[in-house]
Coordinates of C-alpha atoms and ligand atoms in Angstrom, one line a residue:
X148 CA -5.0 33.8 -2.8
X149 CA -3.4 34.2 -5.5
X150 CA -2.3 30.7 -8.1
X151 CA 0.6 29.4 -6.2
X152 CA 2.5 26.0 -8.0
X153 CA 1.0 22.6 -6.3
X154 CA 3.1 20.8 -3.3
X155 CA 2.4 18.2 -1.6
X156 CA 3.9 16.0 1.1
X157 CA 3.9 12.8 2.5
X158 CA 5.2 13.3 5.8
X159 CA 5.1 9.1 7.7
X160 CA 6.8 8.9 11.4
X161 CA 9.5 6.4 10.9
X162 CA 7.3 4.2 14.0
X163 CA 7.7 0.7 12.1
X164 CA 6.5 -0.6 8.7
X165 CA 4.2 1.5 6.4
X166 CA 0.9 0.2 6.3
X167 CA -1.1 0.0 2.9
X168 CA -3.3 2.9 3.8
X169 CA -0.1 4.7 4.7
X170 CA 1.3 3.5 1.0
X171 CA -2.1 5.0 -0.8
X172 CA -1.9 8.1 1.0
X173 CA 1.5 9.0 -0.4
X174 CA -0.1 7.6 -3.4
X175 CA -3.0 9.7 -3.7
X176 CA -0.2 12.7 -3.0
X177 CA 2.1 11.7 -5.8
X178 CA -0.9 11.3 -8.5
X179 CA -2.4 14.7 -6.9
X180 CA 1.3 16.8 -7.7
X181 CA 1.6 14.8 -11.3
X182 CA -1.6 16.0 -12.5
X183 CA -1.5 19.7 -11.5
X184 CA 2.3 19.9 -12.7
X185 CA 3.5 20.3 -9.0
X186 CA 6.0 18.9 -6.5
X187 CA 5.4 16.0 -4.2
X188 CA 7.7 16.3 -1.0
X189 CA 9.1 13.3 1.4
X190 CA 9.1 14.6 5.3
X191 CA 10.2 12.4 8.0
X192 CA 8.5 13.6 11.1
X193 CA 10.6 12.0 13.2
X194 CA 9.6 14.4 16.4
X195 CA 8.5 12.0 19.1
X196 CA 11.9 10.2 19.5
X197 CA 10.2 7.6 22.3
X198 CA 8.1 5.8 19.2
X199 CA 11.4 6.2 16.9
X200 CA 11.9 2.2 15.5
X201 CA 15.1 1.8 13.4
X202 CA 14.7 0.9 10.2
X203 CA 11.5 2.1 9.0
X204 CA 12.6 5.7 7.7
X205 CA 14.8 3.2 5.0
X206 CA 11.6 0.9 5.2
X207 CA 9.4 3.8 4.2
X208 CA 12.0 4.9 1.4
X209 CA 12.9 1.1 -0.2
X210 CA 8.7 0.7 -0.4
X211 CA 8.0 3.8 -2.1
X212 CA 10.7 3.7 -4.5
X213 CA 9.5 -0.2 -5.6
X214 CA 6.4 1.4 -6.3
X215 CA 7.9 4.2 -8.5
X216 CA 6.2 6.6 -5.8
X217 CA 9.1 9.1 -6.7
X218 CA 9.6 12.5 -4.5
X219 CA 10.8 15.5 -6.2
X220 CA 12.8 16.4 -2.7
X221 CA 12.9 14.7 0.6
X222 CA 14.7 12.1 2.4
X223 CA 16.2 9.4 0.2
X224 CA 15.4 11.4 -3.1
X225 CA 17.7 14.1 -2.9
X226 CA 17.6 17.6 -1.1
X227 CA 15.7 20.3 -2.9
X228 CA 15.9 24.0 -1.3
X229 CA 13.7 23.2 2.0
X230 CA 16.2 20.7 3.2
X231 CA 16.3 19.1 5.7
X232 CA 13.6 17.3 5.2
X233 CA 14.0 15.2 8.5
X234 CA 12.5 17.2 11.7
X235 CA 14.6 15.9 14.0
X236 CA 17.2 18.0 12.0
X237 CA 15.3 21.1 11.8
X238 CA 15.2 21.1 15.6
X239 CA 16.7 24.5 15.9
X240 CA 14.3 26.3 13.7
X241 CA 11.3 25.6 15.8
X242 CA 11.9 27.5 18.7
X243 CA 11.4 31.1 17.0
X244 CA 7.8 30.2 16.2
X245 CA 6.7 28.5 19.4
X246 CA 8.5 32.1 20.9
X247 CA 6.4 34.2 18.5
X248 CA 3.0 32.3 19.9
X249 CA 4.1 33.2 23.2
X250 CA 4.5 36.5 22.4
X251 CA 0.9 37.2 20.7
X252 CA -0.3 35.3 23.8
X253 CA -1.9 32.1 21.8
X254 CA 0.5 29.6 23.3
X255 CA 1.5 29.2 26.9
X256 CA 4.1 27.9 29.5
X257 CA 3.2 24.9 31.7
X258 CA 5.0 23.5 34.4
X259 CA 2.9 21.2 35.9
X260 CA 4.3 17.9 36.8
X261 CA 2.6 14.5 35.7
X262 CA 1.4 13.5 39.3
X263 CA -0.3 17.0 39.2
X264 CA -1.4 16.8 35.2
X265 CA -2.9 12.8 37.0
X266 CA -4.3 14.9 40.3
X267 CA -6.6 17.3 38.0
X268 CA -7.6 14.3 35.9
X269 CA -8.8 12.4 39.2
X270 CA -10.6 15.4 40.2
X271 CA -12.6 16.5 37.6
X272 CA -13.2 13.1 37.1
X273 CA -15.1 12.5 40.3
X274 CA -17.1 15.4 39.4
X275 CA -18.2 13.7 36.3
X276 CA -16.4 16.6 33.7
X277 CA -14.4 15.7 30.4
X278 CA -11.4 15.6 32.2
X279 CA -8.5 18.2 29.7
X280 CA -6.1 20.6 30.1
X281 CA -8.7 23.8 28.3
X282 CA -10.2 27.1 28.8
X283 CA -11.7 26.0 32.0
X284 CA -9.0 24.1 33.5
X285 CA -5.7 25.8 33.0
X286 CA -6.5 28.3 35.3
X287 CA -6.5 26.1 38.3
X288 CA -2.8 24.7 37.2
X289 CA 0.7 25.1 37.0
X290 CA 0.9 27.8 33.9
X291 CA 2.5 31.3 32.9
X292 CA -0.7 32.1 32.6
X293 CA -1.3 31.7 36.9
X294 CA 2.0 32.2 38.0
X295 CA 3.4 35.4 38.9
X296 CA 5.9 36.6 36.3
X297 CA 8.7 36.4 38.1
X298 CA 8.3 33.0 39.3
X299 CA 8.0 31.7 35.3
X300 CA 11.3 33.6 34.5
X301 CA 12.7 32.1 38.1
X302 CA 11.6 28.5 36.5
X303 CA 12.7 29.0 32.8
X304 CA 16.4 30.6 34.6
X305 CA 16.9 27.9 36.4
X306 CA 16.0 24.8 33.3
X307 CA 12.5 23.6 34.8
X308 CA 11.0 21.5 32.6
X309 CA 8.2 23.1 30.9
X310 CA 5.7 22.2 28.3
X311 CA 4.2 25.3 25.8
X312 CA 0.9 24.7 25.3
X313 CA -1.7 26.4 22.5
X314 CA -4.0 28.8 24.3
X315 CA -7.7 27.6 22.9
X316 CA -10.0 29.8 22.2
X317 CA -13.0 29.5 24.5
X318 CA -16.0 27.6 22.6
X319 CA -15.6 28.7 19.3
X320 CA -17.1 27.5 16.0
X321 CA -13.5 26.4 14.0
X322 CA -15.3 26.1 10.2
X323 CA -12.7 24.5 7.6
X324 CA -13.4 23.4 4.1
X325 CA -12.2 19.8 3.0
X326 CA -11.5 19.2 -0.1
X327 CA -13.2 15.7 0.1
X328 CA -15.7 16.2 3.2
X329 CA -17.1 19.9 2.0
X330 CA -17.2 22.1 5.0
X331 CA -16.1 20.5 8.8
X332 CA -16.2 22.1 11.6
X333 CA -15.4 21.9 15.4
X334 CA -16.1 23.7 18.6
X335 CA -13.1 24.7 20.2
X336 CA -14.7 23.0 23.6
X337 CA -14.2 19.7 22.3
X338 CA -10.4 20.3 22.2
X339 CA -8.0 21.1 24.6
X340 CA -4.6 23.1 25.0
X341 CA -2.5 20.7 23.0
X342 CA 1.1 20.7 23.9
X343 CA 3.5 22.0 20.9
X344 CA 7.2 22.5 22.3
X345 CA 9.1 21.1 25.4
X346 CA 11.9 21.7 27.2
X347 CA 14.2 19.7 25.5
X348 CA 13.6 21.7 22.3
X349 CA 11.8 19.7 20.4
X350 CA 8.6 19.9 19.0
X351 CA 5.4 18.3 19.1
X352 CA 3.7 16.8 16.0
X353 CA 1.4 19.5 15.9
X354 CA 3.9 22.6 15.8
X355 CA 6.2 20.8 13.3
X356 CA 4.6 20.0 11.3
X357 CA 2.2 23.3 10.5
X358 CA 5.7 25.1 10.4
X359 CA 7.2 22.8 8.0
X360 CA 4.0 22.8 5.8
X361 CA 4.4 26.3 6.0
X362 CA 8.0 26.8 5.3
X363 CA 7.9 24.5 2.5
X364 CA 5.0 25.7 1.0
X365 CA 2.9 22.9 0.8
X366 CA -0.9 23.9 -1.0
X367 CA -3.0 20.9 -0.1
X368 CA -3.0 18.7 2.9
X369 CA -3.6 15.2 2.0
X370 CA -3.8 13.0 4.8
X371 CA -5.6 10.1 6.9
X372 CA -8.7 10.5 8.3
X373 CA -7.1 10.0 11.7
X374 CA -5.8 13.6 11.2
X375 CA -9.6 15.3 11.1
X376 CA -9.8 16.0 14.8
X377 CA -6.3 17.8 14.8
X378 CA -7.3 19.9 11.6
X379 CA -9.1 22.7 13.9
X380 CA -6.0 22.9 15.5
X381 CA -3.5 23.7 12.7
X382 CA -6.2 26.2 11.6
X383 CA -5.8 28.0 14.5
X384 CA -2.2 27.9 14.3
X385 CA -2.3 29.2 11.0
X386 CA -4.8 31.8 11.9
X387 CA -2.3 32.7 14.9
X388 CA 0.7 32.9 13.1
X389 CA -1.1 35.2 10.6
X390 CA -0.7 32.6 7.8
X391 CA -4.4 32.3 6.6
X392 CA -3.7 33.6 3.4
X393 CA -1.2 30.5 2.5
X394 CA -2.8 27.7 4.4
X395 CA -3.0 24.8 3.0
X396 CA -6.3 22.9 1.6
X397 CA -7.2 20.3 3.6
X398 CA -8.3 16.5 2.4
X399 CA -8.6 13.4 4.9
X400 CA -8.7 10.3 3.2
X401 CA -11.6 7.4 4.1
X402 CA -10.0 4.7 5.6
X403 CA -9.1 1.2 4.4
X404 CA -11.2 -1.4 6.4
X405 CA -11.6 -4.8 6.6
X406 CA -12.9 -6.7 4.2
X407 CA -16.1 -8.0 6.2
X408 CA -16.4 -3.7 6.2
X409 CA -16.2 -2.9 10.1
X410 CA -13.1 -1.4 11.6
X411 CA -10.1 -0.3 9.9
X412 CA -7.8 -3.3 8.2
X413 CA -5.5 -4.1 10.1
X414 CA -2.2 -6.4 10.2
X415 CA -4.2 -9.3 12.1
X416 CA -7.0 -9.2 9.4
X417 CA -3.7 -9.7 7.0
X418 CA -2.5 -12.6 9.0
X419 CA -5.9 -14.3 9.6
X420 CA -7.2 -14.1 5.6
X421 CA -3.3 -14.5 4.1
X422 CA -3.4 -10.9 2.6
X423 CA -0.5 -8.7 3.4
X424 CA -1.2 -5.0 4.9
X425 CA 2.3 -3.7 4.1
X426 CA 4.4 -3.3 0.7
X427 CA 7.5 -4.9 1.5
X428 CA 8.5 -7.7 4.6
X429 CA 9.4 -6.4 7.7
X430 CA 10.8 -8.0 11.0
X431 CA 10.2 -5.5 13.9
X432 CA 13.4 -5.0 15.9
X433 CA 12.1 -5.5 19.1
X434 CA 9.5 -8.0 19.0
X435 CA 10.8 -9.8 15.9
X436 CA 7.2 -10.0 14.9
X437 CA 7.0 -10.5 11.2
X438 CA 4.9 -8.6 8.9
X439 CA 4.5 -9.5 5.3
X440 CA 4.9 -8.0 2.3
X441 CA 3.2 -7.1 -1.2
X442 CA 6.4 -7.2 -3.1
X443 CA 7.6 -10.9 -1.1
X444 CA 4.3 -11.8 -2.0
X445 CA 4.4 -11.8 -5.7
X446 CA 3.0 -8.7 -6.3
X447 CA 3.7 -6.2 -9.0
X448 CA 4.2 -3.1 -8.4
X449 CA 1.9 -1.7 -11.0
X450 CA -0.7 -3.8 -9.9
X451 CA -0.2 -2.5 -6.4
X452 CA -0.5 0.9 -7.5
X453 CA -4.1 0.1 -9.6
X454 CA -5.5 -1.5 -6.8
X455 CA -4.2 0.9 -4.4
X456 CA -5.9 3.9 -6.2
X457 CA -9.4 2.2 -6.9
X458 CA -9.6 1.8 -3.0
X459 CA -11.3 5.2 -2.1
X460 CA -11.1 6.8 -5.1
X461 CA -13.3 6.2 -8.5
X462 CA -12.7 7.7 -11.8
X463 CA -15.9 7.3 -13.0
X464 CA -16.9 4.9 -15.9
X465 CA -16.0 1.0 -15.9
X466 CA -12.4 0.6 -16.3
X467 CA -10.2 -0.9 -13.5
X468 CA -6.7 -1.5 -15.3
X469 CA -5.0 1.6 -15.5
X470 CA -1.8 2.8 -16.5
X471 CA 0.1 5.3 -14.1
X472 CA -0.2 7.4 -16.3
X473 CA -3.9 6.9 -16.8
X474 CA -4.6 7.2 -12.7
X475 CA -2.6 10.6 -13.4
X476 CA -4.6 12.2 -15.9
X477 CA -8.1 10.8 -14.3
X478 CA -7.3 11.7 -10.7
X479 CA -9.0 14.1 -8.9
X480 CA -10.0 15.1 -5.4
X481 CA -13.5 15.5 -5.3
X482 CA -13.9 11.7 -6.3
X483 CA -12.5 10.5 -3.6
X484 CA -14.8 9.0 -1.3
X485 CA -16.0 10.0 2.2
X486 CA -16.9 6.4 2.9
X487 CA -14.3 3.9 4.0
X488 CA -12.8 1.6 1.3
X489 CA -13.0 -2.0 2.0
X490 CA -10.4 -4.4 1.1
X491 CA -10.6 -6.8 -1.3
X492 CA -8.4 -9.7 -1.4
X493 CA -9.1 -11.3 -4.3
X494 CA -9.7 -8.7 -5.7
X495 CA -6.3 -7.5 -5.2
X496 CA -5.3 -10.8 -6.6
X497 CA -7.0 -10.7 -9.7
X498 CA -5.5 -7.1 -10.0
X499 CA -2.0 -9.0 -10.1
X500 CA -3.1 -11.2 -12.6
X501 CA -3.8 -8.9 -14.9
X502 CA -0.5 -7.2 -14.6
X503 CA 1.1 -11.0 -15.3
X504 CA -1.1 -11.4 -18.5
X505 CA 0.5 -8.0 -19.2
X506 CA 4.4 -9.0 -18.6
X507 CA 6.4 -9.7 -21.5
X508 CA 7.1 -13.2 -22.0
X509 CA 10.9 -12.0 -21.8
X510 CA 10.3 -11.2 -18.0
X511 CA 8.4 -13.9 -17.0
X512 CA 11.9 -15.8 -18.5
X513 CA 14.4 -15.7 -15.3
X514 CA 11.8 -17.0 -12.8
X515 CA 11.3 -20.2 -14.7
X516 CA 15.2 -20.6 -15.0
X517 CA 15.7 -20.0 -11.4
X518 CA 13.4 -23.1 -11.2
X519 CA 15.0 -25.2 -13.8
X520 CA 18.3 -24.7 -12.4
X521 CA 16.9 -25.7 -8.9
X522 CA 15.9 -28.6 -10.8
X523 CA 19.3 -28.9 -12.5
X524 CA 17.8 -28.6 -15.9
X525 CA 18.7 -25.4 -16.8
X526 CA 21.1 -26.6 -20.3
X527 CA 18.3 -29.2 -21.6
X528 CA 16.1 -26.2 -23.0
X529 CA 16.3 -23.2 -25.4
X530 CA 15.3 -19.9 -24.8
X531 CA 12.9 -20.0 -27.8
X532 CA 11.4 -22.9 -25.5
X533 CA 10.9 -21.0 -22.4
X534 CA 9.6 -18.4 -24.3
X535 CA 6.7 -19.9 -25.9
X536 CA 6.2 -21.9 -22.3
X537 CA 5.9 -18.2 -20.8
X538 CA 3.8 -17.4 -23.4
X539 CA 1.4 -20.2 -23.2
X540 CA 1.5 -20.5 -19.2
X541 CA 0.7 -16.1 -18.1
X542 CA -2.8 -16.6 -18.5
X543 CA -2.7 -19.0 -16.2
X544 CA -0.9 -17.3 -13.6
X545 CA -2.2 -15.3 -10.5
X546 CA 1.7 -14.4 -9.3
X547 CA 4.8 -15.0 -11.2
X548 CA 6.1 -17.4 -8.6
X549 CA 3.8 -19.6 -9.7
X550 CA 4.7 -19.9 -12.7
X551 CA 7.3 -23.3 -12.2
X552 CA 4.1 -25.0 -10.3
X553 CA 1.9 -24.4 -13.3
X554 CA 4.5 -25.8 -16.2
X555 CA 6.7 -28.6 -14.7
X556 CA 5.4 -30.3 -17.1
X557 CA 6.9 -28.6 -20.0
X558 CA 9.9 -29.8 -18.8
X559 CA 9.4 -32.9 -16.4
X560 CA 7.1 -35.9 -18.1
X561 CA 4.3 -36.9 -15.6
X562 CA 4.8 -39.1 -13.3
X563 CA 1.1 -39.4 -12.0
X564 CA -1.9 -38.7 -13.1
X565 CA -4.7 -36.5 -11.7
X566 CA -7.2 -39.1 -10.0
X567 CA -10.1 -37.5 -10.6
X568 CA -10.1 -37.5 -14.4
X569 CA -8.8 -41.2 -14.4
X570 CA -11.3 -42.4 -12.5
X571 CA -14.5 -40.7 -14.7
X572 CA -13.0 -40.9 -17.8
X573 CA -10.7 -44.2 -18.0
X574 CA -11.9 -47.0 -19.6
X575 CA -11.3 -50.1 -21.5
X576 CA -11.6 -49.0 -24.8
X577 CA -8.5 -45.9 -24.1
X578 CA -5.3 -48.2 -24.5
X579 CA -6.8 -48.6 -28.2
X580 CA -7.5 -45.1 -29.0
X581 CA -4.8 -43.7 -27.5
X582 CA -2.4 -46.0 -29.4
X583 CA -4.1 -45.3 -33.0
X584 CA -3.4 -41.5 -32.1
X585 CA 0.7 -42.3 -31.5
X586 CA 0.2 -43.9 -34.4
X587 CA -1.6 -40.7 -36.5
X588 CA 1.0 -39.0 -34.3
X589 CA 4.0 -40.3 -35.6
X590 CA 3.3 -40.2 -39.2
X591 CA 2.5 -36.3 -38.5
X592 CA 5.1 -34.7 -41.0
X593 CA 5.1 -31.2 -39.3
X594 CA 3.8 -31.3 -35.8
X595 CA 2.4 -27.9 -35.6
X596 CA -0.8 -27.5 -33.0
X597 CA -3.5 -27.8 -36.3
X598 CA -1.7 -31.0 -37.9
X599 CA -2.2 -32.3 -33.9
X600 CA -5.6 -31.9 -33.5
X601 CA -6.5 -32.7 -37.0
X602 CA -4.5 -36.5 -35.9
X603 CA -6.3 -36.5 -32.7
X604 CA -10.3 -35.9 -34.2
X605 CA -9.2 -38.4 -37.0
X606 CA -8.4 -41.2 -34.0
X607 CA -11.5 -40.2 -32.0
X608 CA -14.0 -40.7 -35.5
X609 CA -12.3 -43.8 -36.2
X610 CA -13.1 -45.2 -32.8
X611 CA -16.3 -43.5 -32.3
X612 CA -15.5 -41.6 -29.2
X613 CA -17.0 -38.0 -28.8
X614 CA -14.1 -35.5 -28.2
X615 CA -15.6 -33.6 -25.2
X616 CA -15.4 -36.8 -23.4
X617 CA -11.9 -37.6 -24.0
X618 CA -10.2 -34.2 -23.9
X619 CA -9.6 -33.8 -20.6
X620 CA -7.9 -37.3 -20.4
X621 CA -5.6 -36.8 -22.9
X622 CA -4.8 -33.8 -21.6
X623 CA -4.3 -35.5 -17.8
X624 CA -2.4 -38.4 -20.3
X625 CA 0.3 -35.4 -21.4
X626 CA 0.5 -33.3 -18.6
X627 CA -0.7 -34.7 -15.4
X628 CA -2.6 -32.3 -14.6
X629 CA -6.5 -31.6 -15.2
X630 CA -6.3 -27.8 -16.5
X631 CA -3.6 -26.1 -18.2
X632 CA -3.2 -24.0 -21.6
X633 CA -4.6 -25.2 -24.9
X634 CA -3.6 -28.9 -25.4
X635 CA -2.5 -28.8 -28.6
X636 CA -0.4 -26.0 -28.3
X637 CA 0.7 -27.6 -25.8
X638 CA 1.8 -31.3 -27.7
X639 CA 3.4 -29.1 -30.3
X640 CA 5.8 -27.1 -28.0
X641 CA 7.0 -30.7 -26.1
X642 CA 7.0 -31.9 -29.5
X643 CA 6.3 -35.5 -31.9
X644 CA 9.1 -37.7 -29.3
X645 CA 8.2 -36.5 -26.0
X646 CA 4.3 -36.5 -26.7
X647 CA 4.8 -40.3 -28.2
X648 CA 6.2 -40.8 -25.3
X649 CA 4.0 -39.7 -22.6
X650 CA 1.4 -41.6 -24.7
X651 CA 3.6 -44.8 -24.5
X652 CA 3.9 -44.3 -20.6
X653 CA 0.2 -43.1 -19.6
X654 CA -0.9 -46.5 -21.7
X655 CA 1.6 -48.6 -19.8
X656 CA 1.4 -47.0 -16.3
X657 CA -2.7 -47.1 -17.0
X658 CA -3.7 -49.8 -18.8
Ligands
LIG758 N1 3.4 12.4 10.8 C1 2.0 12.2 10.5 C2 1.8 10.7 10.2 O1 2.5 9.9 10.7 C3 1.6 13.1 9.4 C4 0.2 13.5 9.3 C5 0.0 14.6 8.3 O2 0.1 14.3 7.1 O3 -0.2 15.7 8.7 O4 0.9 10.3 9.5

């Protein structure tokens, strides 16, 4: 075959919210195209109209454009020269190829009604036989290939709804090479005559999308492992519509599964360990079940996309933070894995909190002034205040929600004090020590973070008190709170008055 440019596809069934594994898949697509230089297509395959659910073809869109998953043509990217890019639309185009199976004799006619498709069910059943419309059994039903000819052009004349069905071949060895699994193959007797067009014109999954892969010239498959067992069949379709020489390479992607590592994760596993399984919120029409979301959740995108990519795929050596453009250049097919991938949720966290570190303080900005104005104290501070708060506070930070939780008191004095550290470390001899350090405090000239400390070892010598011991309170006697940034960084940004003051209060509120 001769070198023809990359094109992919992601090609989801607007059937409700995309799951995460859905979200890497298209993922694994979109990294796949950028390294080889190609073209990564968005397909709706929008075929089987009774699981159509409004609002997840946008869904599918709004969550892959948050993640900068970009398409170079499809549905909500812009048209390139295959359009449309939405089957439902491309309807009319079918019916030549299903005709042309027909024709070669690889694909069939079937009438048969669903009471008689149930009948031939409960009798092979009884007999104890694998119970599917195949080789063996479509000669005892309702078919072109039974009827007399004229009764099949009676039924098509008159609009009896018909099925066409792929004509198997009879046990045969179907051998395909997958990029990830090596070589795969299937006996044709463990398949049966899958049904690719009906009456009402439109096709199956099956038919629609081998043509469309086809037509738009896709080179590599890259899809769930759920699609395996179908894989023999789009070979064969290939084969039959003499295409062989353009089909596609195949890889299935390993599954996402739990994180106790049985079964694939699942939106219950989200719900019961607080994890979500889908990038943005979604509230099914119907049910009005609500699913939760990465981006609702506090995630980043780019910390989606890391952890996404390391789940099933390794590039070899230690590092875990990478750049899109590092996931680019490193990807390949062959390390993805055959195993499932299971979910981490902490790790996942921990991904996101490495992203934070990574924010600019700038960004981190508007989130604590959505809080301070909640608060009503959005006019008391300046930005260069914020700033260094942001600053101090990111390493702190899992999500940048929490980022008002973790600094209130930058902004707020304390108005308790964490029990914990009160009760070990409070004592008689504190109201004396911690007025000698207001004292060194207030003749502090500039009351930088190294003056500070310098004050508060100078108190704790002159009172013989060992530092490790006290730390902790003083820092619970400015802040509240038992952990936090470094202390003294922290006195310096609130500044000589306010830390006086907290002093002044923690004495008479604890003394
Ligand atoms: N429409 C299929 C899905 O919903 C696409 C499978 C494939 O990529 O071939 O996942």
């Amino acid at each position: 075959m001769m070198d023809r440019r990359v094109r992919v596809r992601f090609a989801p069934s607007p059937t409700g919210p995309l799951h995460i594994g859905g979200v890497r898949t298209a993922l694994y697509n979109y990294l796949f195209a950028k390294k080889h230089g190609g073209d990564f297509l968005l397909r709706i395959e929008d075929t089987d109209q009774t699981r159509f659910v409004p609002g997840a073809e946008a869904y599918i869109i709004e969550a892959l454009k948050w993640l900068g998953i970009e398409a170079n043509e499809g549905i909500g990217f812009g048209d390139g020269p295959h359009a449309p890019y939405r089957q439902s639309e491309r309807k009319p185009m079918y019916k030549d190829y299903v005709m042309q199976l027909i024709a070669a004799g690889n694909a069939y006619y079937a009438f048969d009604t669903a009471e008689e498709l149930e009948g031939m069910r409960e009798r092979l059943k009884a007999s104890n036989v694998d119970a599917k419309y195949d080789a063996i059994t479509r000669g005892t039903m309702k078919n072109s290939l039974t009827l007399p000819e004229d009764e099949v052009t009676r039924r098509l004349e008159n609009g009896d709804a018909y099925v066409v069905r792929f004509k198997l071949p009879r046990k045969e060895e179907v051998k395909f090479h997958d990029e990830i699994r090596a070589w795969v193959s299937f006996n044709t007797n463990q398949l049966d005559d899958k049904v690719l067009f009906k009456s009402d014109g439109m096709p199956t999954y099956h038919l629609a999308n081998v043509v469309d892969d086809y037509l738009m010239q896709i080179t590599h498959v890259i899809r769930g492992e759920e699609w395996l067992p179908s894989a023999p069949l789009h070979v064969l379709l290939y084969r039959a519509f003499g295409w062989e020489e353009v089909m596609p390479k195949f890889a299935h992607l390993p599954l996402l599964l739990k994180p106790e590592g049985n079964g694939k994760l699942s939106k219950r596993d989200g719900d019961r360990l607080g994890f979500p399984v889908f990038p943005l919120n979604w509230i099914d029409p119907t049910t009005q079940e609500q699913s939760s979301g990465y981006r609702e959740a506090g995630y980043l995108p780019e910390a989606v996309i890391n952890l996404l990519a390391l789940l099933g795929w390794n590039p070899g050596g230690n590092q875990e933070l990478m750049t899109i453009e590092e996931l680019i250049e490193a990807f390949s097919l062959e390390r993805v894995s055959k195993s499932g991938a299971k979910f981490d949720q902490n790790k996942a966290k921990w991904f996101n909190q490495q992203y934070v570190r990574k924010m600019d303080d700038a960004l981190l900005v508007p989130f604590l002034q959505s809080a301070l104005n909640a608060a009503g104290l959005e006019n008391n501070f300046s930005e260069a205040f914020l700033l260094k708060t942001c600053s101090l506070i990111k390493e702190k930070i899992s999500f940048t929600k929490e980022i008002w939780e973790y600094s209130q008191y930058f902004f707020v004095a304390p108005t308790s004090y964490d029990e914990g550290v009160i009760k070990k470390r409070w004592n008689e001899k504190m109201p004396a020590l911690l007025a000698e350090i207001k004292t060194l405090f207030e003749g502090i000239e500039t009351f930088n973070h190294l003056a500070i400390e310098a004050a508060y070892n100078q108190a704790l010598e002159n009172n013989g008190i060992a530092g490790k011991d006290f730390l902790q309170l003083f820092r619970v006697v400015l802040s509240g709170v038992a952990g936090g940034p470094p202390l003294f960084e922290i006195a310096e940004l609130i500044g000589k008055t306010e830390s006086i003051t907290r002093i002044e209060n923690a004495i008479n509120k604890l003394a």
